[in-house]
């Protein structure tokens, strides 16, 4: 059984998630914009796709910030 211990709660947890989400969005955006350069078609597509994936992590962090106001430390595994 997994045991979840709350690390941060309330406004502080939401701020941490928003800051992390903003960082991922910025890095992903820079990667996507870098993919518009003149490296080659395959390199551009791969870099833009990786940037979109990184930015999607930022969007998910924003989602978590608005739906859950606690950061947990999970000890153990969910599966038996």
CSV table of N, CA, C and O in Angstrom, one decimal:
chain,number,residue,atom,x,y,z
A,1,UNK,N,0.8,-1.2,0.0
A,1,UNK,CA,0.0,0.0,0.0
A,1,UNK,C,0.9,1.2,0.0
A,1,UNK,O,1.9,1.3,0.7
A,2,UNK,N,0.5,2.2,-0.8
A,2,UNK,CA,1.2,3.5,-0.8
A,2,UNK,C,0.7,4.4,0.2
A,2,UNK,O,-0.5,4.5,0.5
A,3,UNK,N,1.6,5.1,0.9
A,3,UNK,CA,1.2,6.1,1.9
A,3,UNK,C,1.6,7.4,1.3
A,3,UNK,O,2.7,7.7,0.9
A,4,UNK,N,0.7,8.4,1.3
A,4,UNK,CA,0.9,9.7,0.8
A,4,UNK,C,1.0,10.7,2.0
A,4,UNK,O,0.1,10.8,2.8
A,5,UNK,N,2.1,11.4,2.0
A,5,UNK,CA,2.3,12.4,3.0
A,5,UNK,C,2.3,13.8,2.4
A,5,UNK,O,3.0,14.0,1.4
A,6,UNK,N,1.4,14.7,2.8
A,6,UNK,CA,1.4,16.0,2.2
A,6,UNK,C,2.6,16.8,2.6
A,6,UNK,O,3.0,16.9,3.7
A,7,UNK,N,3.3,17.4,1.5
A,7,UNK,CA,4.5,18.1,1.7
A,7,UNK,C,4.2,19.6,1.8
A,7,UNK,O,4.5,20.3,2.8
A,8,UNK,N,3.5,20.1,0.8
A,8,UNK,CA,3.0,21.5,0.8
A,8,UNK,C,1.5,21.6,0.5
A,8,UNK,O,1.0,20.7,-0.2
A,9,UNK,N,0.9,22.5,1.2
A,9,UNK,CA,-0.6,22.6,1.0
A,9,UNK,C,-0.9,24.1,0.7
A,9,UNK,O,-0.1,25.0,1.0
A,10,UNK,N,-2.1,24.3,0.2
A,10,UNK,CA,-2.6,25.6,0.0
A,10,UNK,C,-1.9,26.4,-1.1
A,10,UNK,O,-1.5,25.9,-2.1
A,11,UNK,N,-1.8,27.7,-0.8
A,11,UNK,CA,-1.3,28.7,-1.8
A,11,UNK,C,0.1,28.4,-2.2
A,11,UNK,O,0.5,28.5,-3.4
A,12,UNK,N,0.9,27.9,-1.3
A,12,UNK,CA,2.3,27.7,-1.6
A,12,UNK,C,2.5,26.5,-2.6
A,12,UNK,O,3.3,26.6,-3.5
A,13,UNK,N,1.7,25.5,-2.4
A,13,UNK,CA,1.7,24.4,-3.4
A,13,UNK,C,1.3,24.8,-4.8
A,13,UNK,O,1.8,24.4,-5.8
A,14,UNK,N,0.2,25.6,-4.8
A,14,UNK,CA,-0.2,26.1,-6.1
A,14,UNK,C,0.8,27.0,-6.8
A,14,UNK,O,1.0,26.9,-8.0
A,15,UNK,N,1.5,27.8,-6.0
A,15,UNK,CA,2.6,28.7,-6.6
A,15,UNK,C,3.7,27.8,-7.1
A,15,UNK,O,4.3,28.1,-8.2
A,16,UNK,N,4.1,26.8,-6.4
A,16,UNK,CA,5.2,25.9,-6.9
A,16,UNK,C,4.8,25.3,-8.2
A,16,UNK,O,5.6,25.2,-9.1
A,17,UNK,N,3.5,24.8,-8.3
A,17,UNK,CA,3.1,24.2,-9.5
A,17,UNK,C,3.0,25.2,-10.7
A,17,UNK,O,3.3,24.9,-11.8
A,18,UNK,N,2.5,26.4,-10.4
A,18,UNK,CA,2.5,27.4,-11.4
A,18,UNK,C,3.9,27.8,-11.9
A,18,UNK,O,4.1,28.0,-13.1
A,19,UNK,N,4.8,27.9,-11.0
A,19,UNK,CA,6.2,28.3,-11.4
A,19,UNK,C,6.8,27.2,-12.2
A,19,UNK,O,7.4,27.4,-13.3
A,20,UNK,N,6.6,25.9,-11.8
A,20,UNK,CA,7.1,24.8,-12.6
A,20,UNK,C,6.4,24.7,-14.0
A,20,UNK,O,7.1,24.5,-15.0
A,21,UNK,N,5.1,25.0,-14.0
A,21,UNK,CA,4.4,25.0,-15.3
A,21,UNK,C,4.9,26.1,-16.2
A,21,UNK,O,5.1,25.9,-17.4
A,22,UNK,N,5.2,27.3,-15.7
A,22,UNK,CA,5.7,28.4,-16.5
A,22,UNK,C,7.1,28.0,-17.0
A,22,UNK,O,7.3,28.3,-18.2
A,23,UNK,N,7.9,27.4,-16.2
A,23,UNK,CA,9.2,27.0,-16.7
A,23,UNK,C,9.1,26.0,-17.8
A,23,UNK,O,9.9,26.2,-18.8
A,24,UNK,N,8.3,25.0,-17.7
A,24,UNK,CA,8.2,24.0,-18.8
A,24,UNK,C,7.6,24.7,-20.0
A,24,UNK,O,8.0,24.3,-21.1
A,25,UNK,N,6.6,25.6,-19.9
A,25,UNK,CA,6.1,26.3,-21.1
A,25,UNK,C,7.1,27.1,-21.8
A,25,UNK,O,7.2,27.1,-23.0
A,26,UNK,N,7.9,27.8,-21.0
A,26,UNK,CA,9.0,28.6,-21.6
A,26,UNK,C,10.0,27.8,-22.3
A,26,UNK,O,10.4,28.1,-23.4
A,27,UNK,N,10.5,26.7,-21.7
A,27,UNK,CA,11.5,25.9,-22.3
A,27,UNK,C,10.9,25.2,-23.6
A,27,UNK,O,11.5,25.2,-24.6
A,28,UNK,N,9.7,24.7,-23.4
A,28,UNK,CA,9.0,24.1,-24.6
A,28,UNK,C,8.8,25.1,-25.7
A,28,UNK,O,9.0,24.8,-26.9
A,29,UNK,N,8.5,26.3,-25.4
A,29,UNK,CA,8.3,27.3,-26.4
A,29,UNK,C,9.6,27.7,-27.1
A,29,UNK,O,9.6,27.9,-28.4
A,30,UNK,N,10.7,27.8,-26.4
A,30,UNK,CA,12.0,28.0,-27.0
A,30,UNK,C,12.4,26.9,-27.9
A,30,UNK,O,12.9,27.1,-29.0
A,31,UNK,N,12.1,25.7,-27.5
A,31,UNK,CA,12.4,24.5,-28.3
A,31,UNK,C,11.6,24.5,-29.6
A,31,UNK,O,12.2,24.2,-30.7
A,32,UNK,N,10.3,24.9,-29.5
A,32,UNK,CA,9.5,24.9,-30.7
A,32,UNK,C,10.0,26.0,-31.6
A,32,UNK,O,10.1,25.8,-32.9
A,33,UNK,N,10.3,27.2,-31.1
A,33,UNK,CA,10.8,28.3,-31.9
A,33,UNK,C,12.2,27.9,-32.5
A,33,UNK,O,12.5,28.3,-33.6
A,34,UNK,N,13.0,27.2,-31.8
A,34,UNK,CA,14.3,26.7,-32.3
A,34,UNK,C,14.1,25.8,-33.5
A,34,UNK,O,14.9,25.7,-34.4
A,35,UNK,N,13.0,25.0,-33.4
A,35,UNK,CA,12.7,24.1,-34.5
A,35,UNK,C,12.3,24.8,-35.8
A,35,UNK,O,12.2,24.1,-36.9
A,36,UNK,N,12.1,26.1,-35.8
A,36,UNK,CA,11.8,26.8,-37.0
A,36,UNK,C,13.1,27.3,-37.7
A,36,UNK,O,13.0,28.0,-38.8
A,37,UNK,N,14.2,26.9,-37.2
A,37,UNK,CA,15.5,27.4,-37.8
A,37,UNK,C,15.8,26.6,-39.1
A,37,UNK,O,15.0,25.9,-39.7
A,38,UNK,N,17.1,26.7,-39.5
A,38,UNK,CA,17.5,26.1,-40.8
A,38,UNK,C,18.4,24.9,-40.6
A,38,UNK,O,19.5,24.9,-41.2
A,39,UNK,N,18.1,24.0,-39.7
A,39,UNK,CA,18.9,22.9,-39.4
A,39,UNK,C,18.7,21.7,-40.4
A,39,UNK,O,19.6,21.0,-40.7
A,40,UNK,N,17.5,21.5,-40.9
A,40,UNK,CA,17.1,20.4,-41.7
A,40,UNK,C,15.7,20.0,-41.3
A,40,UNK,O,15.3,20.3,-40.2
A,41,UNK,N,15.1,19.4,-42.3
A,41,UNK,CA,13.6,19.1,-42.0
A,41,UNK,C,13.4,18.1,-40.9
A,41,UNK,O,12.6,18.4,-40.0
A,42,UNK,N,14.2,17.1,-40.8
A,42,UNK,CA,14.0,16.1,-39.7
A,42,UNK,C,14.4,16.7,-38.4
A,42,UNK,O,13.6,16.5,-37.4
A,43,UNK,N,15.5,17.4,-38.3
A,43,UNK,CA,15.9,18.0,-37.1
A,43,UNK,C,14.8,19.0,-36.6
A,43,UNK,O,14.5,19.1,-35.4
A,44,UNK,N,14.3,19.8,-37.5
A,44,UNK,CA,13.3,20.8,-37.1
A,44,UNK,C,12.0,20.1,-36.6
A,44,UNK,O,11.5,20.6,-35.6
A,45,UNK,N,11.6,19.1,-37.3
A,45,UNK,CA,10.4,18.4,-36.8
A,45,UNK,C,10.6,17.8,-35.5
A,45,UNK,O,9.7,17.8,-34.6
A,46,UNK,N,11.7,17.1,-35.3
A,46,UNK,CA,12.0,16.5,-34.0
A,46,UNK,C,12.1,17.5,-32.9
A,46,UNK,O,11.5,17.2,-31.8
A,47,UNK,N,12.7,18.6,-33.1
A,47,UNK,CA,12.9,19.6,-32.1
A,47,UNK,C,11.5,20.2,-31.7
A,47,UNK,O,11.2,20.5,-30.6
A,48,UNK,N,10.7,20.5,-32.8
A,48,UNK,CA,9.4,21.1,-32.5
A,48,UNK,C,8.5,20.1,-31.8
A,48,UNK,O,7.8,20.5,-30.9
A,49,UNK,N,8.6,18.9,-32.1
A,49,UNK,CA,7.8,17.8,-31.4
A,49,UNK,C,8.2,17.7,-30.0
A,49,UNK,O,7.4,17.6,-29.1
A,50,UNK,N,9.5,17.7,-29.7
A,50,UNK,CA,10.0,17.6,-28.4
A,50,UNK,C,9.6,18.8,-27.6
A,50,UNK,O,9.2,18.7,-26.4
A,51,UNK,N,9.7,20.0,-28.2
A,51,UNK,CA,9.2,21.2,-27.5
A,51,UNK,C,7.8,21.2,-27.2
A,51,UNK,O,7.3,21.6,-26.1
A,52,UNK,N,6.9,20.7,-28.1
A,52,UNK,CA,5.5,20.6,-27.8
A,52,UNK,C,5.2,19.6,-26.6
A,52,UNK,O,4.4,19.8,-25.8
A,53,UNK,N,6.0,18.5,-26.6
A,53,UNK,CA,5.9,17.6,-25.5
A,53,UNK,C,6.3,18.2,-24.1
A,53,UNK,O,5.6,18.1,-23.1
A,54,UNK,N,7.4,19.0,-24.1
A,54,UNK,CA,7.8,19.7,-22.9
A,54,UNK,C,6.7,20.7,-22.5
A,54,UNK,O,6.4,20.8,-21.3
A,55,UNK,N,6.2,21.4,-23.5
A,55,UNK,CA,5.2,22.4,-23.1
A,55,UNK,C,3.9,21.8,-22.6
A,55,UNK,O,3.2,22.3,-21.8
A,56,UNK,N,3.6,20.6,-23.1
A,56,UNK,CA,2.4,19.9,-22.6
A,56,UNK,C,2.6,19.5,-21.1
A,56,UNK,O,1.6,19.5,-20.4
A,57,UNK,N,3.8,19.3,-20.7
A,57,UNK,CA,4.0,19.0,-19.2
A,57,UNK,C,3.7,20.3,-18.4
A,57,UNK,O,3.1,20.2,-17.3
A,58,UNK,N,4.0,21.4,-19.0
A,58,UNK,CA,3.7,22.7,-18.4
A,58,UNK,C,2.2,22.9,-18.3
A,58,UNK,O,1.7,23.4,-17.2
A,59,UNK,N,1.5,22.6,-19.3
A,59,UNK,CA,0.0,22.7,-19.3
A,59,UNK,C,-0.6,21.7,-18.2
A,59,UNK,O,-1.5,22.1,-17.5
A,60,UNK,N,0.0,20.5,-18.1
A,60,UNK,CA,-0.5,19.6,-17.1
A,60,UNK,C,-0.2,20.1,-15.7
A,60,UNK,O,-1.0,20.0,-14.7
A,61,UNK,N,1.0,20.8,-15.5
A,61,UNK,CA,1.3,21.4,-14.2
A,61,UNK,C,0.3,22.5,-13.8
A,61,UNK,O,-0.1,22.6,-12.7
A,62,UNK,N,-0.1,23.3,-14.9
A,62,UNK,CA,-1.2,24.3,-14.6
A,62,UNK,C,-2.5,23.6,-14.2
A,62,UNK,O,-3.2,24.1,-13.3
A,63,UNK,N,-2.8,22.5,-14.9
A,63,UNK,CA,-4.0,21.8,-14.6
A,63,UNK,C,-4.0,21.3,-13.1
A,63,UNK,O,-5.0,21.4,-12.4
A,64,UNK,N,-2.9,20.7,-12.7
A,64,UNK,CA,-2.7,20.3,-11.3
A,64,UNK,C,-2.8,21.4,-10.3
A,64,UNK,O,-3.3,21.3,-9.2
A,65,UNK,N,-2.3,22.6,-10.7
A,65,UNK,CA,-2.3,23.7,-9.8
A,65,UNK,C,-3.7,24.2,-9.5
A,65,UNK,O,-4.0,24.6,-8.4
A,66,UNK,N,-4.6,24.1,-10.5
A,66,UNK,CA,-6.0,24.5,-10.3
A,66,UNK,C,-6.9,23.5,-9.8
A,66,UNK,O,-8.0,23.8,-9.4
A,67,UNK,N,-6.5,22.2,-9.8
A,67,UNK,CA,-7.4,21.2,-9.4
A,67,UNK,C,-7.0,20.6,-8.0
A,67,UNK,O,-7.9,20.1,-7.3
A,68,UNK,N,-5.8,20.6,-7.7
A,68,UNK,CA,-5.3,20.0,-6.4
A,68,UNK,C,-4.4,21.0,-5.7
A,68,UNK,O,-3.4,21.5,-6.3
A,69,UNK,N,-4.6,21.3,-4.5
A,69,UNK,CA,-3.8,22.3,-3.8
A,69,UNK,C,-2.8,21.7,-2.8
A,69,UNK,O,-2.5,22.3,-1.8
A,70,UNK,N,-2.4,20.5,-3.1
A,70,UNK,CA,-1.5,19.8,-2.2
A,70,UNK,C,-0.4,19.1,-3.0
A,70,UNK,O,-0.7,18.5,-4.1
A,71,UNK,N,0.8,19.1,-2.5
A,71,UNK,CA,1.9,18.3,-3.1
A,71,UNK,C,2.2,17.2,-2.2
A,71,UNK,O,2.5,17.4,-1.0
A,72,UNK,N,2.1,15.9,-2.7
A,72,UNK,CA,2.3,14.8,-1.8
A,72,UNK,C,3.7,14.1,-2.1
A,72,UNK,O,4.2,14.2,-3.2
A,73,UNK,N,4.1,13.5,-1.0
A,73,UNK,CA,5.3,12.5,-1.1
A,73,UNK,C,4.7,11.1,-1.0
A,73,UNK,O,4.0,10.8,0.0
A,74,UNK,N,4.8,10.3,-2.1
A,74,UNK,CA,4.2,9.0,-2.1
A,74,UNK,C,5.3,8.0,-1.7
A,74,UNK,O,6.3,7.9,-2.3
A,75,UNK,N,5.0,7.3,-0.6
A,75,UNK,CA,6.0,6.2,-0.2
A,75,UNK,C,5.4,4.9,-0.5
A,75,UNK,O,4.2,4.6,-0.2
A,76,UNK,N,6.1,4.0,-1.1
A,76,UNK,CA,5.6,2.7,-1.5
A,76,UNK,C,5.1,2.7,-2.9
A,76,UNK,O,5.2,3.7,-3.6
A,77,UNK,N,4.4,1.6,-3.2
A,77,UNK,CA,3.9,1.4,-4.6
A,77,UNK,C,2.4,1.3,-4.5
A,77,UNK,O,1.8,0.9,-3.5
A,78,UNK,N,1.7,1.7,-5.6
A,78,UNK,CA,0.3,1.6,-5.6
A,78,UNK,C,-0.1,0.2,-5.8
A,78,UNK,O,-1.2,-0.3,-5.5
A,79,UNK,N,0.7,-0.6,-6.5
A,79,UNK,CA,0.4,-2.0,-6.8
A,79,UNK,C,1.0,-2.9,-5.8
A,79,UNK,O,2.0,-2.7,-5.2
A,80,UNK,N,0.3,-4.0,-5.6
A,80,UNK,CA,0.8,-5.0,-4.7
A,80,UNK,C,1.7,-6.0,-5.3
A,80,UNK,O,1.7,-6.3,-6.4
